[in-house]
PDB file of C-alpha atoms in Angstrom:
ATOM      1  CA  MET T   1     155.654 149.370 119.070  1.00  0.00           C
ATOM      2  CA  SER T   2     156.468 151.797 116.273  1.00  0.00           C
ATOM      3  CA  LYS T   3     158.745 149.196 114.649  1.00  0.00           C
ATOM      4  CA  THR T   4     155.908 146.674 114.811  1.00  0.00           C
ATOM      5  CA  ARG T   5     153.524 149.142 113.188  1.00  0.00           C
ATOM      6  CA  THR T   6     156.111 149.864 110.500  1.00  0.00           C
ATOM      7  CA  LEU T   7     156.617 146.151 109.818  1.00  0.00           C
ATOM      8  CA  ILE T   8     152.864 145.528 109.596  1.00  0.00           C
ATOM      9  CA  GLY T   9     152.478 148.528 107.311  1.00  0.00           C
ATOM     10  CA  SER T  10     155.258 147.243 105.075  1.00  0.00           C
ATOM     11  CA  LEU T  11     153.645 143.816 104.896  1.00  0.00           C
ATOM     12  CA  PHE T  12     150.299 145.313 103.882  1.00  0.00           C
ATOM     13  CA  LEU T  13     152.033 147.418 101.235  1.00  0.00           C
ATOM     14  CA  SER T  14     153.851 144.376  99.878  1.00  0.00           C
ATOM     15  CA  VAL T  15     150.617 142.393  99.679  1.00  0.00           C
ATOM     16  CA  ALA T  16     148.899 145.294  97.929  1.00  0.00           C
ATOM     17  CA  LEU T  17     151.694 145.545  95.399  1.00  0.00           C
ATOM     18  CA  VAL T  18     151.619 141.816  94.703  1.00  0.00           C
ATOM     19  CA  VAL T  19     147.832 141.880  94.245  1.00  0.00           C
ATOM     20  CA  GLY T  20     148.145 144.889  91.970  1.00  0.00           C
ATOM     21  CA  LEU T  21     150.787 143.242  89.825  1.00  0.00           C
ATOM     22  CA  ALA T  22     148.799 140.025  89.680  1.00  0.00           C
ATOM     23  CA  GLY T  23     145.799 142.016  88.508  1.00  0.00           C
ATOM     24  CA  VAL T  24     147.805 143.453  85.638  1.00  0.00           C
ATOM     25  CA  ALA T  25     149.201 140.068  84.625  1.00  0.00           C
ATOM     26  CA  SER T  26     145.789 138.374  84.572  1.00  0.00           C
ATOM     27  CA  ALA T  27     143.891 141.049  82.646  1.00  0.00           C
ATOM     28  CA  THR T  28     140.940 139.599  80.770  1.00  0.00           C
ATOM     29  CA  PRO T  29     138.124 140.974  78.629  1.00  0.00           C
ATOM     30  CA  PRO T  30     135.426 142.775  80.651  1.00  0.00           C
ATOM     31  CA  ALA T  31     131.881 141.710  81.508  1.00  0.00           C
ATOM     32  CA  ILE T  32     132.356 137.929  81.342  1.00  0.00           C
ATOM     33  CA  PRO T  33     129.106 136.575  82.822  1.00  0.00           C
ATOM     34  CA  SER T  34     128.631 133.817  85.357  1.00  0.00           C
ATOM     35  CA  GLU T  35     127.891 130.306  84.136  1.00  0.00           C
ATOM     36  CA  SER T  36     124.240 130.600  85.143  1.00  0.00           C
ATOM     37  CA  THR T  37     123.853 133.914  83.315  1.00  0.00           C
ATOM     38  CA  ALA T  38     125.532 132.506  80.216  1.00  0.00           C
ATOM     39  CA  ARG T  39     123.216 129.486  80.241  1.00  0.00           C
ATOM     40  CA  ALA T  40     120.166 131.744  80.547  1.00  0.00           C
ATOM     41  CA  GLU T  41     121.422 133.969  77.725  1.00  0.00           C
ATOM     42  CA  LEU T  42     122.152 130.973  75.500  1.00  0.00           C
ATOM     43  CA  ALA T  43     118.639 129.638  76.091  1.00  0.00           C
ATOM     44  CA  ALA T  44     117.244 133.012  75.008  1.00  0.00           C
ATOM     45  CA  LEU T  45     119.095 133.141  71.689  1.00  0.00           C
ATOM     46  CA  THR T  46     117.252 132.455  68.451  1.00  0.00           C
ATOM     47  CA  VAL T  47     118.378 129.176  66.893  1.00  0.00           C
ATOM     48  CA  ALA T  48     118.506 129.296  63.100  1.00  0.00           C
ATOM     49  CA  ALA T  49     120.656 128.186  60.191  1.00  0.00           C
ATOM     50  CA  ASP T  50     123.484 130.494  59.189  1.00  0.00           C
ATOM     51  CA  GLY T  51     122.690 133.132  56.637  1.00  0.00           C
ATOM     52  CA  SER T  52     124.532 133.777  53.392  1.00  0.00           C
ATOM     53  CA  MET T  53     128.002 135.293  53.130  1.00  0.00           C
ATOM     54  CA  THR T  54     126.825 137.274  50.086  1.00  0.00           C
ATOM     55  CA  GLY T  55     128.028 140.854  50.285  1.00  0.00           C
ATOM     56  CA  TYR T  56     130.385 140.239  53.228  1.00  0.00           C
ATOM     57  CA  SER T  57     133.616 142.204  53.560  1.00  0.00           C
ATOM     58  CA  ARG T  58     135.750 142.942  56.596  1.00  0.00           C
ATOM     59  CA  ASP T  59     135.734 146.531  55.383  1.00  0.00           C
ATOM     60  CA  LEU T  60     132.078 146.676  56.419  1.00  0.00           C
ATOM     61  CA  PHE T  61     133.295 146.350  60.039  1.00  0.00           C
ATOM     62  CA  PRO T  62     135.730 149.318  60.272  1.00  0.00           C
ATOM     63  CA  HIS T  63     138.613 148.585  62.666  1.00  0.00           C
ATOM     64  CA  TRP T  64     140.911 149.445  64.296  1.00  0.00           C
ATOM     65  CA  ILE T  65     139.584 152.865  65.314  1.00  0.00           C
ATOM     66  CA  THR T  66     141.168 155.528  67.549  1.00  0.00           C
ATOM     67  CA  ILE T  67     140.220 154.984  71.187  1.00  0.00           C
ATOM     68  CA  SER T  68     142.225 157.606  73.055  1.00  0.00           C
ATOM     69  CA  GLY T  69     144.981 159.966  71.957  1.00  0.00           C
ATOM     70  CA  SER T  70     147.131 158.070  69.465  1.00  0.00           C
ATOM     71  CA  CYS T  71     145.972 154.638  70.687  1.00  0.00           C
ATOM     72  CA  ASN T  72     143.726 152.517  68.477  1.00  0.00           C
ATOM     73  CA  THR T  73     141.685 149.486  69.508  1.00  0.00           C
ATOM     74  CA  ARG T  74     144.464 146.953  68.944  1.00  0.00           C
ATOM     75  CA  GLU T  75     146.955 148.964  70.978  1.00  0.00           C
ATOM     76  CA  THR T  76     144.403 149.458  73.755  1.00  0.00           C
ATOM     77  CA  VAL T  77     143.761 145.710  74.041  1.00  0.00           C
ATOM     78  CA  LEU T  78     147.500 144.963  73.960  1.00  0.00           C
ATOM     79  CA  LYS T  79     147.960 147.236  76.979  1.00  0.00           C
ATOM     80  CA  ARG T  80     144.897 145.811  78.749  1.00  0.00           C
ATOM     81  CA  ASP T  81     145.773 142.148  78.269  1.00  0.00           C
ATOM     82  CA  GLY T  82     149.547 142.385  78.598  1.00  0.00           C
ATOM     83  CA  SER T  83     151.872 142.630  81.567  1.00  0.00           C
ATOM     84  CA  GLY T  84     154.494 145.367  81.920  1.00  0.00           C
ATOM     85  CA  VAL T  85     153.565 146.826  78.541  1.00  0.00           C
ATOM     86  CA  VAL T  86     155.636 149.849  77.506  1.00  0.00           C
ATOM     87  CA  THR T  87     154.531 151.969  74.558  1.00  0.00           C
ATOM     88  CA  ASP T  88     156.210 154.658  72.490  1.00  0.00           C
ATOM     89  CA  SER T  89     154.849 158.094  71.592  1.00  0.00           C
ATOM     90  CA  SER T  90     152.659 156.603  68.868  1.00  0.00           C
ATOM     91  CA  CYS T  91     151.188 154.039  71.333  1.00  0.00           C
ATOM     92  CA  ALA T  92     152.970 151.075  69.733  1.00  0.00           C
ATOM     93  CA  ALA T  93     153.990 148.427  72.287  1.00  0.00           C
ATOM     94  CA  THR T  94     157.779 148.293  72.490  1.00  0.00           C
ATOM     95  CA  SER T  95     158.041 145.742  75.300  1.00  0.00           C
ATOM     96  CA  GLY T  96     155.941 143.632  77.633  1.00  0.00           C
ATOM     97  CA  SER T  97     154.575 140.103  77.817  1.00  0.00           C
ATOM     98  CA  TRP T  98     151.317 138.557  76.700  1.00  0.00           C
ATOM     99  CA  TYR T  99     149.788 135.280  77.870  1.00  0.00           C
ATOM    100  CA  SER T 100     147.484 133.691  75.309  1.00  0.00           C
ATOM    101  CA  PRO T 101     144.757 131.782  77.195  1.00  0.00           C
ATOM    102  CA  TYR T 102     143.711 129.865  74.075  1.00  0.00           C
ATOM    103  CA  ASP T 103     146.966 127.890  73.877  1.00  0.00           C
ATOM    104  CA  GLY T 104     148.861 128.755  77.072  1.00  0.00           C
ATOM    105  CA  ALA T 105     151.760 130.450  75.261  1.00  0.00           C
ATOM    106  CA  THR T 106     153.528 133.589  76.522  1.00  0.00           C
ATOM    107  CA  TRP T 107     154.979 136.067  74.040  1.00  0.00           C
ATOM    108  CA  TYR T 108     157.329 139.012  74.461  1.00  0.00           C
ATOM    109  CA  ASN T 109     156.892 140.689  71.088  1.00  0.00           C
ATOM    110  CA  ALA T 110     153.622 142.415  70.184  1.00  0.00           C
ATOM    111  CA  SER T 111     154.032 141.243  66.583  1.00  0.00           C
ATOM    112  CA  ASP T 112     153.377 137.682  67.801  1.00  0.00           C
ATOM    113  CA  ILE T 113     149.960 138.729  69.095  1.00  0.00           C
ATOM    114  CA  ASP T 114     146.663 139.117  67.255  1.00  0.00           C
ATOM    115  CA  ILE T 115     143.556 140.713  68.717  1.00  0.00           C
ATOM    116  CA  ASP T 116     140.875 138.095  68.249  1.00  0.00           C
ATOM    117  CA  HIS T 117     137.241 138.959  67.674  1.00  0.00           C
ATOM    118  CA  VAL T 118     135.758 136.302  69.951  1.00  0.00           C
ATOM    119  CA  VAL T 119     132.702 136.199  67.702  1.00  0.00           C
ATOM    120  CA  PRO T 120     134.370 136.577  64.289  1.00  0.00           C
ATOM    121  CA  LEU T 121     133.136 139.315  61.990  1.00  0.00           C
ATOM    122  CA  ALA T 122     132.078 136.828  59.320  1.00  0.00           C
ATOM    123  CA  ALA T 123     130.277 134.670  61.901  1.00  0.00           C
ATOM    124  CA  ALA T 124     128.421 137.759  63.063  1.00  0.00           C
ATOM    125  CA  TRP T 125     127.497 138.566  59.452  1.00  0.00           C
ATOM    126  CA  ARG T 126     126.015 135.084  58.974  1.00  0.00           C
ATOM    127  CA  SER T 127     123.977 135.393  62.167  1.00  0.00           C
ATOM    128  CA  GLY T 128     122.428 138.835  61.792  1.00  0.00           C
ATOM    129  CA  ALA T 129     125.061 141.547  61.356  1.00  0.00           C
ATOM    130  CA  ASN T 130     124.382 141.660  57.610  1.00  0.00           C
ATOM    131  CA  THR T 131     121.357 143.862  58.412  1.00  0.00           C
ATOM    132  CA  TRP T 132     123.239 146.282  60.678  1.00  0.00           C
ATOM    133  CA  THR T 133     124.360 149.789  59.885  1.00  0.00           C
ATOM    134  CA  THR T 134     128.071 150.377  59.327  1.00  0.00           C
ATOM    135  CA  SER T 135     128.103 152.322  62.597  1.00  0.00           C
ATOM    136  CA  LYS T 136     126.838 149.312  64.551  1.00  0.00           C
ATOM    137  CA  ARG T 137     129.289 146.995  62.807  1.00  0.00           C
ATOM    138  CA  GLN T 138     132.125 149.378  63.722  1.00  0.00           C
ATOM    139  CA  ALA T 139     131.009 149.350  67.360  1.00  0.00           C
ATOM    140  CA  PHE T 140     130.962 145.532  67.307  1.00  0.00           C
ATOM    141  CA  ALA T 141     134.412 145.257  65.733  1.00  0.00           C
ATOM    142  CA  ASN T 142     135.961 147.605  68.324  1.00  0.00           C
ATOM    143  CA  ASP T 143     133.904 146.669  71.404  1.00  0.00           C
ATOM    144  CA  LEU T 144     135.850 147.173  74.633  1.00  0.00           C
ATOM    145  CA  SER T 145     132.784 147.005  76.901  1.00  0.00           C
ATOM    146  CA  TYR T 146     131.926 143.339  76.348  1.00  0.00           C
ATOM    147  CA  PRO T 147     134.173 140.244  76.049  1.00  0.00           C
ATOM    148  CA  GLN T 148     134.540 140.502  72.275  1.00  0.00           C
ATOM    149  CA  LEU T 149     138.268 141.304  71.974  1.00  0.00           C
ATOM    150  CA  ILE T 150     141.215 139.385  73.413  1.00  0.00           C
ATOM    151  CA  ALA T 151     144.970 139.239  72.792  1.00  0.00           C
ATOM    152  CA  VAL T 152     146.059 135.760  71.646  1.00  0.00           C
ATOM    153  CA  THR T 153     148.808 133.992  69.694  1.00  0.00           C
ATOM    154  CA  ASP T 154     148.631 135.196  66.099  1.00  0.00           C
ATOM    155  CA  ASN T 155     148.688 131.832  64.314  1.00  0.00           C
ATOM    156  CA  VAL T 156     146.061 130.453  66.710  1.00  0.00           C
ATOM    157  CA  ASN T 157     143.766 133.322  65.803  1.00  0.00           C
ATOM    158  CA  GLN T 158     144.461 132.741  62.115  1.00  0.00           C
ATOM    159  CA  ALA T 159     143.674 129.018  62.472  1.00  0.00           C
ATOM    160  CA  LYS T 160     140.364 129.920  64.126  1.00  0.00           C
ATOM    161  CA  GLY T 161     139.400 132.175  61.230  1.00  0.00           C
ATOM    162  CA  ASP T 162     135.632 132.717  61.139  1.00  0.00           C
ATOM    163  CA  GLN T 163     134.724 129.396  62.796  1.00  0.00           C
ATOM    164  CA  THR T 164     132.180 128.973  65.565  1.00  0.00           C
ATOM    165  CA  PRO T 165     132.640 126.652  68.585  1.00  0.00           C
ATOM    166  CA  ALA T 166     130.974 123.910  66.504  1.00  0.00           C
ATOM    167  CA  THR T 167     134.211 123.510  64.529  1.00  0.00           C
ATOM    168  CA  TRP T 168     136.883 125.351  66.544  1.00  0.00           C
ATOM    169  CA  LYS T 169     137.670 125.544  70.255  1.00  0.00           C
ATOM    170  CA  PRO T 170     140.752 126.747  72.170  1.00  0.00           C
ATOM    171  CA  SER T 171     143.276 123.929  72.563  1.00  0.00           C
ATOM    172  CA  ARG T 172     143.251 124.492  76.339  1.00  0.00           C
ATOM    173  CA  THR T 173     140.116 122.787  77.653  1.00  0.00           C
ATOM    174  CA  ALA T 174     140.668 124.772  80.866  1.00  0.00           C
ATOM    175  CA  TYR T 175     139.537 127.843  78.912  1.00  0.00           C
ATOM    176  CA  TRP T 176     136.454 126.317  77.317  1.00  0.00           C
ATOM    177  CA  CYS T 177     134.110 127.550  80.044  1.00  0.00           C
ATOM    178  CA  THR T 178     135.351 131.128  79.802  1.00  0.00           C
ATOM    179  CA  TYR T 179     135.345 131.068  76.002  1.00  0.00           C
ATOM    180  CA  ALA T 180     131.766 129.795  75.882  1.00  0.00           C
ATOM    181  CA  LYS T 181     130.633 132.440  78.370  1.00  0.00           C
ATOM    182  CA  MET T 182     132.304 135.195  76.340  1.00  0.00           C
ATOM    183  CA  TRP T 183     130.903 133.966  73.018  1.00  0.00           C
ATOM    184  CA  THR T 184     127.375 133.576  74.400  1.00  0.00           C
ATOM    185  CA  HIS T 185     127.381 136.975  76.102  1.00  0.00           C
ATOM    186  CA  VAL T 186     128.474 138.780  72.929  1.00  0.00           C
ATOM    187  CA  LYS T 187     125.851 137.035  70.820  1.00  0.00           C
ATOM    188  CA  TYR T 188     123.203 137.818  73.419  1.00  0.00           C
ATOM    189  CA  LYS T 189     124.137 141.488  73.765  1.00  0.00           C
ATOM    190  CA  TYR T 190     124.049 141.954  69.994  1.00  0.00           C
ATOM    191  CA  ALA T 191     120.939 139.781  69.474  1.00  0.00           C
ATOM    192  CA  LEU T 192     122.766 137.500  67.046  1.00  0.00           C
ATOM    193  CA  ARG T 193     121.457 134.048  66.178  1.00  0.00           C
ATOM    194  CA  VAL T 194     123.152 130.697  66.839  1.00  0.00           C
ATOM    195  CA  ASN T 195     122.874 127.584  64.720  1.00  0.00           C
ATOM    196  CA  SER T 196     122.038 124.259  66.344  1.00  0.00           C
ATOM    197  CA  ALA T 197     125.563 122.802  66.163  1.00  0.00           C
ATOM    198  CA  GLU T 198     126.996 125.999  67.638  1.00  0.00           C
ATOM    199  CA  LYS T 199     124.498 125.929  70.516  1.00  0.00           C
ATOM    200  CA  SER T 200     125.264 122.271  71.271  1.00  0.00           C
ATOM    201  CA  ALA T 201     128.989 123.029  71.340  1.00  0.00           C
ATOM    202  CA  LEU T 202     128.488 125.977  73.674  1.00  0.00           C
ATOM    203  CA  LEU T 203     126.384 123.874  76.065  1.00  0.00           C
ATOM    204  CA  SER T 204     129.103 121.224  76.078  1.00  0.00           C
ATOM    205  CA  MET T 205     131.777 123.824  76.811  1.00  0.00           C
ATOM    206  CA  LEU T 206     129.743 125.314  79.652  1.00  0.00           C
ATOM    207  CA  ASN T 207     129.843 121.886  81.297  1.00  0.00           C
ATOM    208  CA  TYR T 208     133.549 122.578  81.906  1.00  0.00           C
ATOM    209  CA  CYS T 209     132.701 125.436  84.276  1.00  0.00           C
TER     210      CYS T 209
END
């Protein structure tokens, strides 16, 4: 009987370890809403043409800031979204792996990874952030509470630039639903506007849920 209990206990421990490891490997941005919530939030957003880029600078959205100890926002997201991430005394990732859900690529060097602002800083500026204080723009650019930051392939992030879903979507259609839910939730939480083409694209992407 004791051997049986030991075997059962070992099996439960093994399952727990596998679940734990799987949780680490599939880390995603927090607070991604359900499809129904995202649709309700999208319906509540103000639809208006994009504003001017006059006065815009990335420097008006200070990042990356210190989050804890020697770790800044980028390093914090690398640890959150990666698997088996090892860091040195300065919090720089020295090893690990990162799966980029935009294109399905896996990388083993942190230098191949960018931290994407799901709603780009310039897109936010055009849709309302131009009136914010620098403090609010800093909070937006370093937001770890909502699905605004995600580790992805660097050249994919660079190709995206400041585009909205009207002109850029992840190459993996399997991620369109999640991407649209993240984008909508961030815009809703920060009371940012959407333009009509952007809203149409988001509705189309939510149909993939």
